[in-house]
Amino acid sequence: MEKKYILAIDQGTTSSRAIAFTKDGNAYASSQREFPQIFPQAGWVEHDPIEIWNSVQNVIAGVLIEGKIQPEEIQAIGITNQRETTVIWDRLTGEPVYNAIVWQSKQSSSVADYWKAQGYSKIVKEKTGLPIDSYFSATKIQWLFEQQPELKERAKKGELLFGTIDTWLLWNLTGGQVHMTDLTNASRTMLFNIHDLTWDQELLDLFDIPSSLLPKVGSNTEIFGYTDASDYLFFGQRIPIAGIAGDQQAALIGQGAFQVGMIKNTYGTGAFILMNTGETAISSEHGLITTIAYQIKNQVIYALEGSIFVAGSAIQWLRDGLELIEDASETKHYCESVKDSENLYVVPAFTGLGAPYWDQEARGAVFGLTRGTNKAHFIRGTVEAIAYQTADVVHTMVQEAKVPITLLKADGGASRNDFLMQFQADILQTTVKRPSFLETTALGAAFLAGLATGFWQNFDEIKGMYQKAETFEPQMPQEVSDNLYEGWQEAVEATMKFKHRPINKK
Ligand code: ADP
């Protein structure tokens, strides 16, 4: 039977998705399913790994049914996933020994604090490109071993396996045959040396994590294994799993950002900005992360990454906290209903400020209120803040990578807002391009799987799809834009002067 599709699995933080792509890069059928979030304590976030696997099986079945696709018609499977989230399971039974500890979960903060206090920040950053933080898998593994020392003993005997979500899915799809990951996911564990491209023995010794726990590391585009012939999911078909990448890297690939200096920003709940820095791993002085962007064949490409904690969530705040809007899509209308924000700046530092400021104690602020300030100004100021924060990160990247920015590729839910896209182009004085198909993450995973199996020869073959994009050119004169941005910087500085303090309840 003719191989007509590549199946992409996009396993995200709140939902799992599967999309079948045709040869011309079009999304032919898709299916999505949310799964429960588990909050055992304030600041902790966990998932049940079995629920994740079930949700993935569910969306795979959903795609096959929706598209009336025969498993024989699928050339290959690509996986992209929420990064850093940590699963440990029994090598023999496949049973997880604990819930998946999710990337944003804070339960391993004490582990991170300990290693920072011991003075290991520099060496960890040099080897892994990462700051020591509870985000990264190594701290989560250590936390679990601290809580349940018997698990550490079992791990030392080789009875357990660790994986990020890609590894967990690959292991299940292959019926427990394959324990592998790819470089992009490995580079988020805080155990992987991004220069030598191996698990770092010195860090494993330091953190007392046995190497038998760790998956083998592959590139992004190769055959990792085949779906289990005895599995009912694909009716016994052995389909190659041929592409894996962490979600943000997959989006960079799906956006076709293959040239040095190309930047993508995913405007979601938070925003993730990645710049392709080519074959050089650039070490940031301003708190950006150095990470592996992808390995295609023998070429390893690096990226600088910066994230914005509050992007789309500021819009949710307008909706749910302030009740100024009923739906996120209304923001565009309000923004365009006023000529400008009348010098109103909203700094949504709800949980502190990220790159390049790094002030955990900062809290949000609004500047420039007058008697004339109305709802539209307030909404516009909040949307503009997403663009200003992006500019802060992009300027830092440009300065550190020493390459000028020519284009910003946008995706994610909040990129639907045309006003935001235009304002971004104006503030950066750079073209912003938004593809009409926003599922760039899944497209990236599909591309990797298609490339490994000859479904596609190169990105040009699916470019047609990507070229259906809207372009926003800067329209604002440079002086006006500079002036607005200076105002933002002043607002941020003033915000940092005001410190969060406990409320005196007496
Ligand atoms: P995630 O993958 O992080 O869950 P999405 O990429 O689905 O997020 O984007 C959802 C976010 O985008 C929400 O925070 C929502 O408030 C915001 N959003 C959605 N549509 C718009 C819009 N038209 N204008 C501004 N923000 C929007």
Coordinates of C-alpha atoms in Angstrom, one line a residue, residues 121-361:
S121 CA 26.8 26.7 38.9
K122 CA 29.8 27.5 36.7
I123 CA 30.8 23.9 36.0
V124 CA 27.2 22.8 35.3
K125 CA 26.7 25.7 32.9
E126 CA 29.9 25.0 31.1
K127 CA 29.1 21.4 30.6
T128 CA 25.3 21.5 30.0
G129 CA 24.6 25.1 29.0
L130 CA 22.0 25.3 31.8
P131 CA 21.7 27.2 35.1
I132 CA 21.1 24.9 38.1
D133 CA 17.4 24.9 38.4
S134 CA 14.5 22.7 39.5
Y135 CA 13.3 22.8 35.9
F136 CA 15.9 20.3 34.8
S137 CA 15.5 16.5 35.1
A138 CA 18.7 15.9 37.1
T139 CA 17.2 17.7 40.1
K140 CA 14.0 15.8 39.8
I141 CA 15.7 12.4 39.7
Q142 CA 17.7 13.3 42.8
W143 CA 14.6 14.6 44.6
L144 CA 12.9 11.3 44.0
F145 CA 15.9 9.3 45.2
E146 CA 16.0 11.4 48.3
Q147 CA 12.4 10.8 49.0
Q148 CA 12.6 7.0 48.3
P149 CA 16.2 5.8 48.9
E150 CA 15.1 2.3 48.0
L151 CA 14.6 3.5 44.4
K152 CA 18.2 4.7 44.3
E153 CA 19.3 1.2 45.3
R154 CA 17.2 -0.4 42.6
A155 CA 18.5 2.1 40.1
K156 CA 22.1 1.1 41.1
K157 CA 21.2 -2.6 40.5
G158 CA 20.1 -1.6 37.0
E159 CA 16.4 -2.3 37.6
L160 CA 15.0 1.1 36.7
L161 CA 15.0 3.3 33.6
F162 CA 14.8 7.1 33.3
G163 CA 13.3 9.0 30.4
T164 CA 11.9 12.3 29.4
I165 CA 8.5 12.0 27.8
D166 CA 9.9 11.2 24.3
T167 CA 11.7 8.2 25.8
W168 CA 8.7 7.0 27.7
L169 CA 6.6 7.1 24.6
L170 CA 9.2 5.5 22.4
W171 CA 9.7 2.7 25.0
N172 CA 5.9 2.1 25.0
L173 CA 5.5 2.3 21.3
T174 CA 8.2 -0.3 20.8
G175 CA 6.8 -2.6 23.4
G176 CA 9.7 -2.0 25.7
Q177 CA 12.3 -2.7 23.1
V178 CA 14.0 0.6 22.8
H179 CA 15.3 2.9 25.5
M180 CA 16.6 6.0 23.6
T181 CA 16.2 9.8 23.5
D182 CA 17.5 12.5 21.2
L183 CA 20.1 15.2 21.8
T184 CA 17.6 18.0 22.2
N185 CA 15.8 16.3 25.0
A186 CA 19.1 15.0 26.5
S187 CA 20.3 18.6 26.6
R188 CA 17.6 19.6 29.0
T189 CA 18.4 17.0 31.7
M190 CA 21.4 18.8 33.2
L191 CA 23.3 15.6 32.8
F192 CA 24.3 15.9 29.1
N193 CA 27.5 17.5 28.0
I194 CA 26.5 19.6 25.0
H195 CA 30.0 19.9 23.7
D196 CA 31.1 16.2 24.0
L197 CA 27.6 15.1 23.1
T198 CA 27.6 12.4 25.8
W199 CA 26.2 11.9 29.3
D200 CA 28.7 13.6 31.5
Q201 CA 30.3 11.1 33.9
E202 CA 31.6 13.8 36.2
L203 CA 28.0 15.1 36.7
L204 CA 26.6 11.6 37.1
D205 CA 29.1 10.9 39.8
L206 CA 28.5 14.3 41.5
F207 CA 24.7 13.8 41.5
D208 CA 25.1 10.0 42.2
I209 CA 23.0 9.0 39.3
P210 CA 23.9 5.6 37.8
S211 CA 24.4 5.6 34.1
S212 CA 22.4 2.4 33.6
L213 CA 19.3 4.5 34.3
L214 CA 19.9 6.7 31.2
P215 CA 18.7 6.2 27.6
K216 CA 21.0 5.9 24.6
V217 CA 21.2 9.3 22.8
G218 CA 20.4 9.5 19.1
S219 CA 20.3 12.4 16.6
N220 CA 17.0 14.0 15.7
T221 CA 16.4 12.1 12.5
E222 CA 17.1 8.4 12.4
I223 CA 15.2 5.2 13.0
F224 CA 15.0 4.8 16.7
G225 CA 12.9 1.6 16.6
Y226 CA 9.6 0.2 15.2
T227 CA 6.1 0.0 16.7
D228 CA 5.5 -3.3 18.4
A229 CA 4.2 -6.0 16.1
S230 CA 2.1 -7.5 18.8
D231 CA 0.4 -4.2 19.6
Y232 CA -3.2 -3.6 18.6
L233 CA -2.7 0.1 18.1
F234 CA -1.3 -0.2 14.5
F235 CA -2.8 -3.6 13.8
G236 CA 0.5 -5.3 14.0
Q237 CA 2.3 -3.0 11.5
R238 CA 5.9 -2.3 12.3
I239 CA 6.2 1.5 11.7
P240 CA 9.5 3.2 12.2
I241 CA 9.7 5.9 14.8
A242 CA 12.2 8.1 13.0
G243 CA 12.2 11.6 14.4
I244 CA 12.3 13.0 17.9
A245 CA 12.8 16.5 19.2
G246 CA 11.8 18.5 22.3
D247 CA 8.9 20.8 21.6
Q248 CA 10.7 24.2 21.3
Q249 CA 13.4 22.7 19.1
A250 CA 10.7 21.0 16.9
A251 CA 9.0 24.4 16.5
L252 CA 12.3 25.9 15.4
I253 CA 12.6 23.1 12.8
G254 CA 8.9 23.3 11.8
Q255 CA 9.5 27.0 11.2
G256 CA 12.4 26.2 8.9
A257 CA 14.8 28.3 11.0
F258 CA 17.9 26.5 9.6
Q259 CA 20.1 29.5 9.1
V260 CA 22.3 31.2 11.7
G261 CA 20.5 34.2 13.3
M262 CA 17.0 32.9 12.5
I263 CA 14.7 33.3 15.5
K264 CA 11.4 31.8 16.4
N265 CA 9.1 32.9 19.2
T266 CA 6.2 30.7 20.4
Y267 CA 3.7 33.0 22.0
G268 CA 1.9 30.6 24.3
T269 CA 1.0 30.8 28.0
G270 CA 4.6 31.8 28.4
A271 CA 6.8 32.5 25.4
F272 CA 9.8 30.6 24.2
I273 CA 12.4 32.3 22.0
L274 CA 15.1 30.3 20.2
M275 CA 17.9 31.6 18.0
N276 CA 19.8 29.4 15.7
T277 CA 23.5 30.0 16.4
G278 CA 24.9 27.5 14.0
E279 CA 27.7 25.2 15.0
T280 CA 28.8 27.4 17.8
A281 CA 27.5 27.0 21.4
I282 CA 27.4 30.5 22.7
S283 CA 27.6 30.9 26.4
S284 CA 25.3 33.7 27.6
E285 CA 26.3 36.3 30.2
H286 CA 22.7 37.4 30.6
G287 CA 20.9 34.3 31.7
L288 CA 20.0 32.8 28.3
I289 CA 20.3 29.1 28.0
T290 CA 22.6 27.4 25.6
T291 CA 21.0 24.3 24.1
I292 CA 21.2 21.9 21.2
A293 CA 18.9 23.0 18.4
Y294 CA 19.1 19.8 16.4
Q295 CA 21.4 17.2 14.8
I296 CA 20.6 16.3 11.3
K297 CA 23.0 13.7 9.9
N298 CA 26.4 14.6 11.4
Q299 CA 25.8 18.3 11.8
V300 CA 25.0 19.5 15.3
I301 CA 23.4 23.0 15.5
Y302 CA 23.1 25.0 18.7
A303 CA 20.6 27.6 19.9
L304 CA 20.3 30.3 22.5
E305 CA 17.0 30.1 24.3
G306 CA 15.2 32.7 26.4
S307 CA 11.7 32.4 27.9
I308 CA 9.1 34.9 29.0
F309 CA 7.2 33.7 32.0
V310 CA 4.1 35.7 31.4
A311 CA 2.9 36.1 27.7
G312 CA -0.6 34.7 26.9
S313 CA -1.2 34.3 30.6
A314 CA -1.3 38.1 30.8
I315 CA -4.3 37.9 28.5
Q316 CA -5.8 35.3 30.7
W317 CA -5.3 37.7 33.6
L318 CA -7.2 40.4 31.7
R319 CA -10.0 37.9 31.1
D320 CA -10.2 36.0 34.4
G321 CA -8.5 38.3 37.0
L322 CA -9.6 41.7 35.8
E323 CA -12.6 40.6 33.8
L324 CA -11.9 43.2 31.2
I325 CA -12.6 40.8 28.3
E326 CA -14.5 37.6 27.9
D327 CA -12.3 36.1 25.2
A328 CA -8.7 36.5 24.3
S329 CA -9.6 37.3 20.7
E330 CA -11.3 40.5 21.8
T331 CA -7.9 42.1 22.6
K332 CA -7.1 42.9 19.0
H333 CA -10.3 45.1 18.7
Y334 CA -9.5 47.0 21.9
C335 CA -5.9 47.5 21.0
E336 CA -6.8 49.0 17.6
S337 CA -9.6 51.1 19.1
V338 CA -7.0 53.6 20.5
K339 CA -4.2 55.4 18.7
D340 CA -1.7 54.3 21.3
S341 CA -1.4 53.3 24.9
E342 CA -1.0 57.0 25.9
N343 CA 2.3 56.2 27.5
L344 CA 0.8 53.5 29.8
Y345 CA 3.1 50.6 30.6
V346 CA 2.0 47.4 32.1
V347 CA 4.9 45.3 33.4
P348 CA 3.4 41.8 34.1
A349 CA 6.1 40.6 36.4
F350 CA 3.7 38.4 38.3
T351 CA 6.3 35.9 39.3
G352 CA 9.4 38.0 38.9
L353 CA 11.4 39.0 35.8
G354 CA 13.3 36.7 33.5
A355 CA 16.0 37.3 31.0
P356 CA 17.9 39.7 30.9
Y357 CA 16.8 41.1 34.3
W358 CA 16.5 38.0 36.5
D359 CA 14.8 39.5 39.5
Q360 CA 12.8 36.9 41.3
E361 CA 11.5 39.4 43.9

